Coordinates of C-alpha atoms in Angstrom, one line a residue:
M1 CA -15.9 -36.2 -4.4
K2 CA -14.5 -33.6 -2.6
K3 CA -11.7 -34.8 -0.3
P4 CA -11.6 -33.1 3.5
I5 CA -9.2 -30.9 4.1
T6 CA -6.4 -32.2 6.6
L7 CA -5.0 -28.8 8.0
I8 CA -4.4 -30.2 11.4
T9 CA -2.4 -33.1 9.7
M10 CA -0.5 -31.0 7.5
V11 CA 0.6 -28.7 10.8
I12 CA 1.8 -31.5 12.6
G13 CA 3.7 -33.1 10.1
V14 CA 5.4 -29.9 9.3
S15 CA 5.7 -29.3 12.9
F16 CA 7.6 -32.9 13.2
S17 CA 9.5 -32.5 10.1
M18 CA 11.1 -29.5 11.2
G19 CA 12.4 -30.8 14.8
S20 CA 12.6 -29.0 18.0
S21 CA 15.6 -27.0 16.9
T22 CA 13.9 -24.4 15.1
A23 CA 13.0 -21.5 17.3
F24 CA 9.5 -19.4 16.4
S25 CA 8.9 -16.4 17.7
E26 CA 5.7 -16.2 20.1
S27 CA 3.9 -13.1 17.9
W28 CA 4.3 -15.1 14.6
F29 CA 3.1 -18.6 16.1
D30 CA 0.2 -16.4 17.6
K31 CA -0.5 -15.0 14.4
A32 CA -0.8 -18.4 12.5
T33 CA -2.9 -19.6 15.6
K34 CA -5.4 -16.7 14.8
A35 CA -5.2 -18.0 11.0
L36 CA -6.1 -21.4 12.2
K37 CA -8.9 -20.5 14.0
D38 CA -10.5 -18.8 11.5
V39 CA -10.6 -21.9 9.1
Q40 CA -13.9 -23.8 8.5
M41 CA -12.5 -27.6 9.3
P42 CA -15.0 -30.2 8.1
S43 CA -16.0 -33.0 10.2
V44 CA -15.0 -36.5 9.7
G45 CA -16.8 -37.6 6.3
E46 CA -17.8 -34.3 5.6
E47 CA -17.0 -32.8 2.4
S48 CA -14.6 -29.7 2.0
T49 CA -16.2 -26.6 0.9
T50 CA -15.4 -24.3 -2.2
P51 CA -12.1 -22.5 -1.0
K52 CA -12.7 -18.9 -0.7
S53 CA -11.1 -16.6 -3.4
P54 CA -8.3 -14.1 -2.7
L55 CA -10.9 -11.3 -3.8
E56 CA -13.4 -12.5 -0.9
E57 CA -10.4 -12.4 1.6
L58 CA -9.1 -8.8 0.1
A59 CA -13.2 -7.8 0.9
T60 CA -13.5 -8.8 4.5
D61 CA -12.8 -6.4 7.1
D62 CA -10.2 -8.1 8.7
I63 CA -6.5 -7.5 7.7
L64 CA -5.4 -11.1 8.6
I65 CA -3.2 -13.2 6.2
S66 CA -5.8 -15.5 4.2
T67 CA -6.5 -18.9 5.9
G68 CA -5.9 -22.4 4.7
T69 CA -3.4 -25.1 4.6
G70 CA -1.2 -23.5 2.3
A71 CA -1.2 -20.5 4.1
V72 CA 0.1 -21.9 7.4
V73 CA 2.7 -24.1 5.9
G74 CA 3.7 -21.8 3.5
G75 CA 4.6 -19.5 6.6
V76 CA 6.6 -22.0 8.5
L77 CA 8.8 -22.4 5.8
G78 CA 9.1 -18.9 5.1
Y79 CA 10.1 -18.5 8.8
I80 CA 12.7 -20.9 8.3
K81 CA 14.1 -19.0 5.3
G82 CA 13.8 -15.2 6.4
G83 CA 12.8 -14.7 10.1
E84 CA 9.1 -13.0 10.4
K85 CA 9.5 -11.1 7.5
G86 CA 9.9 -14.5 5.6
A87 CA 7.0 -15.9 7.3
Y88 CA 4.7 -13.2 6.1
I89 CA 6.0 -13.6 2.4
G90 CA 5.9 -17.5 2.7
A91 CA 2.6 -17.1 3.7
A92 CA 1.4 -15.6 0.7
L93 CA 2.8 -17.8 -1.5
G94 CA 1.4 -20.7 0.5
A95 CA -2.1 -18.9 0.6
L96 CA -1.9 -19.5 -3.4
G97 CA 0.2 -22.8 -3.1
G98 CA -2.1 -24.7 -1.1
F99 CA -4.6 -25.1 -4.1
A100 CA -2.4 -23.2 -6.6
V101 CA -4.3 -20.1 -7.6
G102 CA -5.3 -21.4 -11.0
N103 CA -6.7 -24.7 -9.1
I104 CA -8.6 -22.2 -6.8
A105 CA -10.5 -20.8 -9.9
A106 CA -10.9 -24.5 -11.0
E107 CA -12.5 -25.7 -7.7
R108 CA -14.7 -22.8 -7.7
R109 CA -15.7 -23.1 -11.3
K110 CA -17.4 -26.4 -10.2
D111 CA -20.1 -24.7 -8.4
Y112 CA -21.2 -22.5 -11.4
A113 CA -23.4 -24.1 -14.5
T114 CA -21.6 -21.9 -16.9
E115 CA -18.3 -20.1 -17.4
S116 CA -20.2 -16.8 -17.8
D117 CA -21.9 -17.6 -14.3
F118 CA -18.8 -18.1 -12.5
L119 CA -17.3 -14.9 -14.1
D120 CA -20.4 -13.0 -12.9
A121 CA -19.8 -14.1 -9.5
E122 CA -15.9 -13.1 -9.7
I123 CA -16.8 -9.8 -11.1
A124 CA -19.4 -9.3 -8.2
S125 CA -16.6 -10.3 -5.7
A126 CA -14.3 -7.8 -7.2
N127 CA -16.6 -5.3 -7.3
T128 CA -17.2 -5.7 -3.3
A129 CA -13.4 -5.6 -2.7
V130 CA -12.9 -2.3 -4.5
S131 CA -15.7 -0.7 -2.9
T132 CA -14.8 -2.2 0.5
K133 CA -10.9 -1.3 0.0
E134 CA -11.6 2.2 -1.1
A135 CA -13.6 3.1 2.1
Q136 CA -10.8 1.9 4.1
L137 CA -8.3 3.3 2.2
A138 CA -10.1 6.9 2.7
Q139 CA -10.3 6.2 6.6
L140 CA -6.3 5.2 6.5
D141 CA -5.6 8.4 5.0
A142 CA -7.7 10.7 7.3
Q143 CA -6.4 8.8 10.3
I144 CA -2.6 9.9 9.0
V145 CA -3.8 13.7 8.9
S146 CA -4.9 12.9 12.4
N147 CA -1.7 11.3 13.5
K148 CA 0.1 14.2 12.3
R149 CA -1.8 16.7 14.6
E150 CA -1.3 14.4 17.4
I151 CA 2.3 13.9 17.2
T152 CA 2.7 17.7 16.5
G153 CA 0.8 18.5 19.7
L154 CA 3.3 15.9 21.7
E155 CA 6.3 17.6 20.6
Q156 CA 4.8 20.8 21.4
R157 CA 4.3 19.5 25.0
F158 CA 7.6 17.9 25.2
Y159 CA 9.4 21.2 24.5
R160 CA 7.1 22.9 27.1
N161 CA 8.9 20.2 29.6
E162 CA 5.6 18.0 29.6
N163 CA 6.3 14.6 30.4
I164 CA 4.9 13.0 27.1
L165 CA 6.9 9.3 27.3
E166 CA 3.8 7.3 27.8
E167 CA 1.6 8.7 25.4
A168 CA 4.4 8.7 22.8
Q169 CA 5.3 5.1 23.2
D170 CA 1.3 4.3 22.9
K171 CA 1.1 6.2 19.7
Y172 CA 4.2 4.6 18.5
E173 CA 2.7 1.3 19.2
E174 CA -0.7 2.0 17.3
I175 CA 1.2 3.2 14.2
S176 CA 3.4 0.2 14.3
A177 CA 0.5 -2.1 14.1
Q178 CA -1.2 -0.3 11.6
I179 CA 1.6 -0.6 9.2
D180 CA 1.8 -4.4 10.2
E181 CA -1.7 -4.7 9.3
N182 CA -1.1 -2.6 5.9
E183 CA 1.5 -5.1 5.2
E184 CA -1.0 -7.9 5.7
T185 CA -3.3 -6.0 3.5
Q186 CA -0.6 -5.7 0.5
I187 CA 0.0 -9.6 0.7
K188 CA -4.2 -9.6 -0.2
Y189 CA -3.8 -7.4 -3.0
Q190 CA -0.9 -9.5 -4.3
N191 CA -3.0 -12.7 -4.0
S192 CA -6.0 -11.1 -5.5
I193 CA -4.2 -9.4 -8.5
E194 CA -2.8 -12.9 -9.4
Y195 CA -6.1 -14.5 -9.1
L196 CA -7.5 -12.1 -11.6
D197 CA -4.8 -12.8 -13.8
S198 CA -5.2 -16.7 -13.5
I199 CA -9.0 -16.4 -14.5
V200 CA -8.3 -14.0 -17.4
N201 CA -5.5 -15.7 -18.7
K202 CA -7.1 -19.0 -18.8
Q203 CA -10.5 -18.5 -19.3
N204 CA -12.5 -21.5 -20.6
T205 CA -14.4 -20.3 -23.7
E206 CA -14.5 -23.8 -25.6
S207 CA -17.9 -24.5 -24.3
A208 CA -19.3 -21.1 -25.8
A209 CA -20.7 -22.3 -28.9
Q210 CA -22.6 -19.6 -29.9
K211 CA -21.0 -16.1 -30.9
S212 CA -22.9 -14.3 -28.6
E213 CA -22.0 -16.2 -25.8
I214 CA -18.4 -15.8 -26.9
A215 CA -19.0 -12.2 -27.0
K216 CA -20.4 -12.0 -23.3
L217 CA -17.5 -13.9 -22.0
E218 CA -14.9 -11.4 -23.6
S219 CA -17.0 -8.4 -22.2
Q220 CA -16.7 -10.0 -18.9
R221 CA -13.3 -10.5 -19.2
A222 CA -12.9 -6.9 -20.1
S223 CA -14.6 -6.0 -16.6
L224 CA -12.1 -8.4 -14.8
I225 CA -9.3 -6.5 -16.6
Q226 CA -10.5 -3.0 -15.4
K227 CA -11.2 -4.4 -11.8
R228 CA -7.5 -5.7 -11.7
S229 CA -6.4 -1.8 -12.6
E230 CA -8.6 -0.4 -9.9
L231 CA -7.1 -3.2 -7.3
T232 CA -3.7 -2.5 -8.6
N233 CA -3.9 1.4 -8.2
Q234 CA -5.2 0.8 -4.7
Y235 CA -2.2 -1.1 -3.9
A236 CA -0.1 1.7 -5.0
K237 CA -2.2 4.2 -3.0
L238 CA -1.9 1.6 0.0
N239 CA 2.2 1.4 -0.2
G240 CA 2.5 5.3 -0.4
L241 CA 0.4 5.8 2.9
N242 CA 2.2 3.2 4.5
E243 CA 5.2 5.2 3.7
K244 CA 3.7 8.1 5.3
L245 CA 3.2 6.0 8.4
K246 CA 6.6 4.9 8.7
V247 CA 7.9 8.7 8.6
E248 CA 5.4 9.3 11.3
Q249 CA 6.6 6.4 13.1
N250 CA 10.3 7.4 12.8
R251 CA 9.2 10.8 14.0
L252 CA 8.0 9.5 17.1
S253 CA 10.8 7.3 17.5
A254 CA 13.2 10.4 17.8
L255 CA 10.5 12.2 20.5
I256 CA 10.5 8.9 22.3
A257 CA 14.4 8.5 22.6
K258 CA 14.4 12.6 23.6
A259 CA 11.9 12.2 26.1
K260 CA 13.4 9.1 27.8
T261 CA 16.3 11.2 28.3
K262 CA 14.6 14.0 29.9
H263 CA 12.1 11.9 32.1
G264 CA 13.0 8.4 31.9

């Protein structure tokens, strides 16, 4: 029998163990609270559901850090060690550490009659993650091109002595938010790649008595390795796009400083 997840107990326990001396930023706590709201909490006496795989998290439309006990606790510990940046890193480690990435796979395997059925499901999840993110990366690429045009327009208007301060500040906030979202998505990529590694490296072939079944498992393993490669390429592309956004962010920052001097 699966034990119910005691998420609230874990969060309260961590909060008390830290004491009141630790100062949390409201923005980080708000993000953790949003993550908590997304968790499907079992009722008293109800069995917990099978954990969501990192691939399923990556395939979602939102870009919030994966939810779960480990994510929240990991984020708390990460904040202690490295501020908000440490919180995101800690949450990533926590999301995998709550069950441990290998144990997530082990828990999910229990829902399938055979290893082959389990691998088929994970291949399908990987396909969905790749196609979903490919579309989103294309949208982000197009948005960056649009951003450049818009910022160039703001610069031209500034040099015509127009007051573009408010518009430039709004655009700066928009780009900053997108950078934050991208960095959270990068964490999801890291989790997904590690998850695929755990499946490929620890694939259970002991129950595959027939050679034909072993051959099928090896074929499925090859498919997962290919999906890992595709996700790694997407991750690299996202890194590159995020660097372009940071260039535009710096460009806006310089423009805002000039506008404040002139019109502020």
